[in-house]
Structure formats: C-alpha cells, structure tokens
Amino acid sequence: MQEHLRDIYAYCEQMSSDEPEYLRRIFRNTHLKTAWPQMLVGPIQGKFLAWLSQIQRPKRILEIGTFTGYSALYLAQGLTEDGRLDTIEINPEWEPLIRTHWSWAPATLREKLHLHIGDALQLLPQWAPPYDLIFVDANKQDYPALYEESLRLLRPGGLLLCDNTLWSGKVLHPDGDPDAEVLHRFNQSIKSDPRVEVLLLPLRDGISIIRKKS
C-alpha cells in the first residue's frame, strides 16, 4: 500500500507544473546538507501552500518552523506587493543554510522574508496581530500551545495551516507514540472548537486547514 501511495504521489508530481529552478535547487541541497530532508514539505505540498496564499493574497504571513527556508518561499508567492512573511526557527544552526537558500530566490520575493531565531512560544506572546495566514510545522508536542497563540494572532477569516496532523497514519492508533497521541488529541480539540472551521486533508503527512470564524 505504501509503495502504491508513493507511485501515486510521484505521478501527481510529474503531472503538475514544474517548480522554479531555485526551489528545485533548494530541495536538492536540503537532501545533500541535512540528515532529515523528509522534513521538507515537498513540491506538491509546497505548490498547495503557494496556491492557498495566492488565492488569499495575504499582507502578513507567519510561519512557525523554517527548516531550510523552502516552504517560506512557497508561502510568500501570494503576498501583496507590500507584504511580509515572518518565520521562526528554533535551531540557530539552520540560519546560514536558510540565508544561502533565500539568496537563490528572486530579490522581489526574498526581500519580503524575515527570519527570527528562537522558541516560538517565547517570541509570539510579544507579537501583535493581525496575520492573514499562519503555517505551523514545528515540534508536535507544542501544537496545542502554538494553536492558541496562532489564533490570537490570526485575523477573523484568516487561515491557520498545521502540518503533519496524520503523523504517518499513527494518529489512528497512537498508543506508544507520544507525538501521535498529542496530534490525535489536537485533532479532536480543534474539531470541537467553536471558534474555527477545520478541514483535515490526507495530503502527504496530513495538513489541517483551519479558518478562524468572524
């Protein structure tokens, strides 16, 4: 079954529009320079993020979990001309690679990106709303707390995207996996949260699209 899904995913990638060269280069370099390249969202999910951003045309985007800077460049594709993307990375060792990768992107895109190094749960309480679009791809144990901070910062009608909410399918039987247990409880809690509407899609490792009600 897993092999079949990989084949389907590869077919979808082949039948979709090509990535810009700078993003293909970042994808390849992440596989060369990091021990966990699977942490990348990948080209299909990246294009999905870009399309959501392009449809929404946000002025302010927040990303929590930069990794090597790949997803930020996809999200930024929908920003308004005067738009800004703030992205938070907890690991300072990634900063040189992030800035190298961003230097390969068009200047009109990279000048909208602002990197913050630190723990999002310590930084975010000092930040002010509103953000139009927020993407969370960070420590799964922190998802409940990051969700609350994100909702505070998100404008009414804005979108909050949470990645990896299927956790390789382990949320179906989470016993013994602490991250799967947290994500399962997280999925249950946002489903019953009257402040939002949620759609959980089986895209790659699962992505929850959460709309803050007006």
mmCIF file of C-alpha atoms in Angstrom:
data_model
loop_
_atom_site.group_PDB
_atom_site.id
_atom_site.type_symbol
_atom_site.label_atom_id
_atom_site.label_comp_id
_atom_site.label_asym_id
_atom_site.label_seq_id
_atom_site.Cartn_x
_atom_site.Cartn_y
_atom_site.Cartn_z
ATOM 1 C CA MET A 1 0.000 0.000 0.000
ATOM 2 C CA GLN A 2 2.789 2.428 0.914
ATOM 3 C CA GLU A 3 4.564 1.710 -2.382
ATOM 4 C CA HIS A 4 1.303 2.357 -4.248
ATOM 5 C CA LEU A 5 0.910 5.715 -2.488
ATOM 6 C CA ARG A 6 4.488 6.660 -3.375
ATOM 7 C CA ASP A 7 3.762 5.854 -7.025
ATOM 8 C CA ILE A 8 0.596 7.974 -6.934
ATOM 9 C CA TYR A 9 2.479 10.851 -5.333
ATOM 10 C CA ALA A 10 5.236 10.618 -7.951
ATOM 11 C CA TYR A 11 2.619 10.612 -10.722
ATOM 12 C CA CYS A 12 0.927 13.699 -9.242
ATOM 13 C CA GLU A 13 4.289 15.460 -9.116
ATOM 14 C CA GLN A 14 5.021 14.562 -12.760
ATOM 15 C CA MET A 15 1.622 15.821 -13.914
ATOM 16 C CA SER A 16 1.851 19.117 -12.006
ATOM 17 C CA SER A 17 3.534 22.339 -13.092
ATOM 18 C CA ASP A 18 7.300 22.365 -12.629
ATOM 19 C CA GLU A 19 8.953 24.058 -9.671
ATOM 20 C CA PRO A 20 11.029 27.169 -10.311
ATOM 21 C CA GLU A 21 14.711 26.298 -10.619
ATOM 22 C CA TYR A 22 15.653 27.997 -7.350
ATOM 23 C CA LEU A 23 13.183 25.835 -5.429
ATOM 24 C CA ARG A 24 14.418 22.646 -7.124
ATOM 25 C CA ARG A 25 17.926 23.699 -6.153
ATOM 26 C CA ILE A 26 16.914 24.210 -2.506
ATOM 27 C CA PHE A 27 15.141 20.836 -2.485
ATOM 28 C CA ARG A 28 18.268 19.081 -3.796
ATOM 29 C CA ASN A 29 20.611 20.950 -1.468
ATOM 30 C CA THR A 30 18.489 20.132 1.582
ATOM 31 C CA HIS A 31 18.840 16.441 0.729
ATOM 32 C CA LEU A 32 22.601 16.886 0.415
ATOM 33 C CA LYS A 33 23.189 19.020 3.515
ATOM 34 C CA THR A 34 20.742 17.726 6.152
ATOM 35 C CA ALA A 35 20.116 14.448 7.933
ATOM 36 C CA TRP A 36 16.308 14.839 7.839
ATOM 37 C CA PRO A 37 15.364 16.025 4.338
ATOM 38 C CA GLN A 38 11.937 14.398 4.771
ATOM 39 C CA MET A 39 11.081 17.397 6.977
ATOM 40 C CA LEU A 40 10.627 19.415 3.771
ATOM 41 C CA VAL A 41 7.015 19.878 2.702
ATOM 42 C CA GLY A 42 7.979 18.743 -0.818
ATOM 43 C CA PRO A 43 6.925 20.146 -4.207
ATOM 44 C CA ILE A 44 3.267 19.023 -4.225
ATOM 45 C CA GLN A 45 2.519 20.370 -0.760
ATOM 46 C CA GLY A 46 4.653 23.426 -1.489
ATOM 47 C CA LYS A 47 2.539 24.249 -4.537
ATOM 48 C CA PHE A 48 -0.590 23.713 -2.464
ATOM 49 C CA LEU A 49 0.683 26.259 0.084
ATOM 50 C CA ALA A 50 1.503 28.684 -2.715
ATOM 51 C CA TRP A 51 -1.964 28.329 -4.244
ATOM 52 C CA LEU A 52 -3.691 28.963 -0.904
ATOM 53 C CA SER A 53 -1.514 32.024 -0.440
ATOM 54 C CA GLN A 54 -2.135 33.263 -3.984
ATOM 55 C CA ILE A 55 -5.892 32.856 -3.559
ATOM 56 C CA GLN A 56 -5.905 34.681 -0.237
ATOM 57 C CA ARG A 57 -3.380 37.413 -1.160
ATOM 58 C CA PRO A 58 -2.218 37.952 2.445
ATOM 59 C CA LYS A 59 -0.381 41.041 3.609
ATOM 60 C CA ARG A 60 1.161 39.277 6.619
ATOM 61 C CA ILE A 61 2.152 35.617 6.879
ATOM 62 C CA LEU A 62 3.594 33.817 9.899
ATOM 63 C CA GLU A 63 5.482 30.540 9.567
ATOM 64 C CA ILE A 64 6.493 28.563 12.648
ATOM 65 C CA GLY A 65 9.290 26.158 11.716
ATOM 66 C CA THR A 66 11.550 27.397 8.911
ATOM 67 C CA PHE A 67 13.871 24.378 8.497
ATOM 68 C CA THR A 68 15.884 25.242 5.346
ATOM 69 C CA GLY A 69 13.641 28.044 4.046
ATOM 70 C CA TYR A 70 11.849 26.072 1.324
ATOM 71 C CA SER A 71 8.230 26.381 2.459
ATOM 72 C CA ALA A 72 8.613 30.094 3.257
ATOM 73 C CA LEU A 73 9.377 30.780 -0.399
ATOM 74 C CA TYR A 74 6.248 28.922 -1.477
ATOM 75 C CA LEU A 75 4.054 30.742 1.026
ATOM 76 C CA ALA A 76 5.500 34.124 0.068
ATOM 77 C CA GLN A 77 4.369 33.725 -3.550
ATOM 78 C CA GLY A 78 0.911 35.051 -2.697
ATOM 79 C CA LEU A 79 1.961 38.068 -0.626
ATOM 80 C CA THR A 80 0.779 41.516 -1.632
ATOM 81 C CA GLU A 81 3.404 43.881 -3.047
ATOM 82 C CA ASP A 82 3.916 45.411 0.395
ATOM 83 C CA GLY A 83 3.519 42.036 2.142
ATOM 84 C CA ARG A 84 5.767 40.464 4.753
ATOM 85 C CA LEU A 85 6.451 36.916 5.921
ATOM 86 C CA ASP A 86 7.831 36.312 9.429
ATOM 87 C CA THR A 87 9.275 32.867 10.001
ATOM 88 C CA ILE A 88 10.578 31.408 13.267
ATOM 89 C CA GLU A 89 13.278 28.726 13.503
ATOM 90 C CA ILE A 90 14.259 27.342 16.875
ATOM 91 C CA ASN A 91 17.585 25.847 15.718
ATOM 92 C CA PRO A 92 20.235 28.544 15.127
ATOM 93 C CA GLU A 93 22.404 26.061 13.215
ATOM 94 C CA TRP A 94 19.988 26.273 10.264
ATOM 95 C CA GLU A 95 20.358 30.032 9.805
ATOM 96 C CA PRO A 96 23.376 30.032 7.410
ATOM 97 C CA LEU A 97 21.702 27.437 5.173
ATOM 98 C CA ILE A 98 18.377 29.298 5.230
ATOM 99 C CA ARG A 99 20.020 32.558 4.185
ATOM 100 C CA THR A 100 22.019 30.811 1.455
ATOM 101 C CA HIS A 101 18.856 29.240 0.072
ATOM 102 C CA TRP A 102 16.975 32.523 0.132
ATOM 103 C CA SER A 103 19.802 34.204 -1.755
ATOM 104 C CA TRP A 104 18.953 31.951 -4.721
ATOM 105 C CA ALA A 105 15.377 33.291 -4.922
ATOM 106 C CA PRO A 106 14.295 36.417 -6.844
ATOM 107 C CA ALA A 107 15.014 39.622 -4.930
ATOM 108 C CA THR A 108 11.358 40.669 -5.101
ATOM 109 C CA LEU A 109 10.490 37.545 -3.118
ATOM 110 C CA ARG A 110 13.356 37.235 -0.659
ATOM 111 C CA GLU A 111 13.119 40.868 0.478
ATOM 112 C CA LYS A 112 9.716 40.031 1.971
ATOM 113 C CA LEU A 113 11.143 37.270 4.198
ATOM 114 C CA HIS A 114 12.129 37.972 7.804
ATOM 115 C CA LEU A 115 13.839 35.242 9.831
ATOM 116 C CA HIS A 116 13.579 35.074 13.634
ATOM 117 C CA ILE A 117 15.737 32.600 15.569
ATOM 118 C CA GLY A 118 14.284 31.379 18.845
ATOM 119 C CA ASP A 119 11.489 29.474 20.561
ATOM 120 C CA ALA A 120 8.134 30.478 19.079
ATOM 121 C CA LEU A 121 6.373 30.009 22.413
ATOM 122 C CA GLN A 122 8.673 32.622 23.925
ATOM 123 C CA LEU A 123 8.612 35.024 20.961
ATOM 124 C CA LEU A 124 4.957 35.011 19.942
ATOM 125 C CA PRO A 125 3.417 36.414 23.156
ATOM 126 C CA GLN A 126 5.296 39.654 22.398
ATOM 127 C CA TRP A 127 3.927 39.926 18.850
ATOM 128 C CA ALA A 128 0.820 41.763 17.759
ATOM 129 C CA PRO A 129 -1.972 40.708 15.389
ATOM 130 C CA PRO A 130 -3.248 40.516 12.765
ATOM 131 C CA TYR A 131 -1.770 37.886 10.484
ATOM 132 C CA ASP A 132 -3.740 36.717 7.463
ATOM 133 C CA LEU A 133 -2.130 33.287 7.046
ATOM 134 C CA ILE A 134 -0.196 31.141 9.529
ATOM 135 C CA PHE A 135 1.646 27.886 8.807
ATOM 136 C CA VAL A 136 2.727 25.677 11.719
ATOM 137 C CA ASP A 137 5.316 22.946 11.121
ATOM 138 C CA ALA A 138 7.152 22.708 14.429
ATOM 139 C CA ASN A 139 7.565 20.476 17.500
ATOM 140 C CA LYS A 140 4.390 18.400 17.611
ATOM 141 C CA GLN A 141 4.302 18.476 21.422
ATOM 142 C CA ASP A 142 3.911 22.259 21.154
ATOM 143 C CA TYR A 143 0.951 22.193 18.753
ATOM 144 C CA PRO A 144 -1.766 22.866 21.385
ATOM 145 C CA ALA A 145 0.066 25.929 22.734
ATOM 146 C CA LEU A 146 1.076 27.134 19.252
ATOM 147 C CA TYR A 147 -2.535 26.793 18.142
ATOM 148 C CA GLU A 148 -3.725 29.166 20.856
ATOM 149 C CA GLU A 149 -1.017 31.717 20.102
ATOM 150 C CA SER A 150 -1.753 31.446 16.387
ATOM 151 C CA LEU A 151 -5.482 32.005 16.891
ATOM 152 C CA ARG A 152 -4.716 35.104 18.938
ATOM 153 C CA LEU A 153 -2.567 36.489 16.125
ATOM 154 C CA LEU A 154 -4.836 35.437 13.249
ATOM 155 C CA ARG A 155 -7.419 37.856 11.867
ATOM 156 C CA PRO A 156 -11.051 36.746 11.659
ATOM 157 C CA GLY A 157 -11.479 34.843 8.406
ATOM 158 C CA GLY A 158 -7.747 34.082 8.255
ATOM 159 C CA LEU A 159 -6.255 30.635 7.665
ATOM 160 C CA LEU A 160 -4.149 28.559 10.032
ATOM 161 C CA LEU A 161 -2.392 25.569 8.433
ATOM 162 C CA CYS A 162 -0.980 22.824 10.662
ATOM 163 C CA ASP A 163 1.301 20.241 9.077
ATOM 164 C CA ASN A 164 1.856 16.531 9.875
ATOM 165 C CA THR A 165 -1.519 16.079 11.538
ATOM 166 C CA LEU A 166 -1.764 12.470 10.337
ATOM 167 C CA TRP A 167 1.752 11.582 11.537
ATOM 168 C CA SER A 168 2.274 8.742 9.046
ATOM 169 C CA GLY A 169 -1.173 7.405 9.931
ATOM 170 C CA LYS A 170 -0.172 6.781 13.544
ATOM 171 C CA VAL A 171 -2.959 9.067 14.798
ATOM 172 C CA LEU A 172 -5.340 6.168 14.015
ATOM 173 C CA HIS A 173 -3.606 4.013 16.641
ATOM 174 C CA PRO A 174 -1.447 6.412 18.665
ATOM 175 C CA ASP A 175 -0.668 4.191 21.637
ATOM 176 C CA GLY A 176 3.046 4.276 22.438
ATOM 177 C CA ASP A 177 3.912 7.219 20.188
ATOM 178 C CA PRO A 178 3.835 10.453 22.226
ATOM 179 C CA ASP A 179 3.682 12.704 19.163
ATOM 180 C CA ALA A 180 0.841 10.687 17.642
ATOM 181 C CA GLU A 181 -1.045 10.869 20.933
ATOM 182 C CA VAL A 182 -0.642 14.659 21.112
ATOM 183 C CA LEU A 183 -1.686 15.087 17.482
ATOM 184 C CA HIS A 184 -4.735 12.856 17.900
ATOM 185 C CA ARG A 185 -5.899 14.888 20.901
ATOM 186 C CA PHE A 186 -5.073 18.079 18.992
ATOM 187 C CA ASN A 187 -7.178 16.966 16.007
ATOM 188 C CA GLN A 188 -10.065 16.163 18.344
ATOM 189 C CA SER A 189 -9.839 19.506 20.143
ATOM 190 C CA ILE A 190 -9.845 21.701 17.026
ATOM 191 C CA LYS A 191 -12.702 19.665 15.543
ATOM 192 C CA SER A 192 -14.841 20.696 18.543
ATOM 193 C CA ASP A 193 -13.538 24.284 18.837
ATOM 194 C CA PRO A 194 -16.459 26.666 18.106
ATOM 195 C CA ARG A 195 -14.032 29.451 17.137
ATOM 196 C CA VAL A 196 -12.943 27.695 13.936
ATOM 197 C CA GLU A 197 -13.852 25.516 10.980
ATOM 198 C CA VAL A 198 -11.382 22.776 10.087
ATOM 199 C CA LEU A 199 -10.650 20.543 7.108
ATOM 200 C CA LEU A 200 -8.067 17.782 7.569
ATOM 201 C CA LEU A 201 -6.655 16.670 4.219
ATOM 202 C CA PRO A 202 -4.587 13.493 3.599
ATOM 203 C CA LEU A 203 -2.005 15.479 1.654
ATOM 204 C CA ARG A 204 1.434 13.986 2.248
ATOM 205 C CA ASP A 205 1.580 13.584 6.062
ATOM 206 C CA GLY A 206 -1.723 15.370 6.658
ATOM 207 C CA ILE A 207 -2.448 19.087 6.736
ATOM 208 C CA SER A 208 -5.221 20.733 8.746
ATOM 209 C CA ILE A 209 -6.718 23.853 7.179
ATOM 210 C CA ILE A 210 -8.313 25.905 9.932
ATOM 211 C CA ARG A 211 -10.392 29.019 9.292
ATOM 212 C CA LYS A 212 -10.936 31.432 12.154
ATOM 213 C CA LYS A 213 -14.587 32.415 12.245
ATOM 214 C CA SER A 214 -15.545 36.094 12.025
#
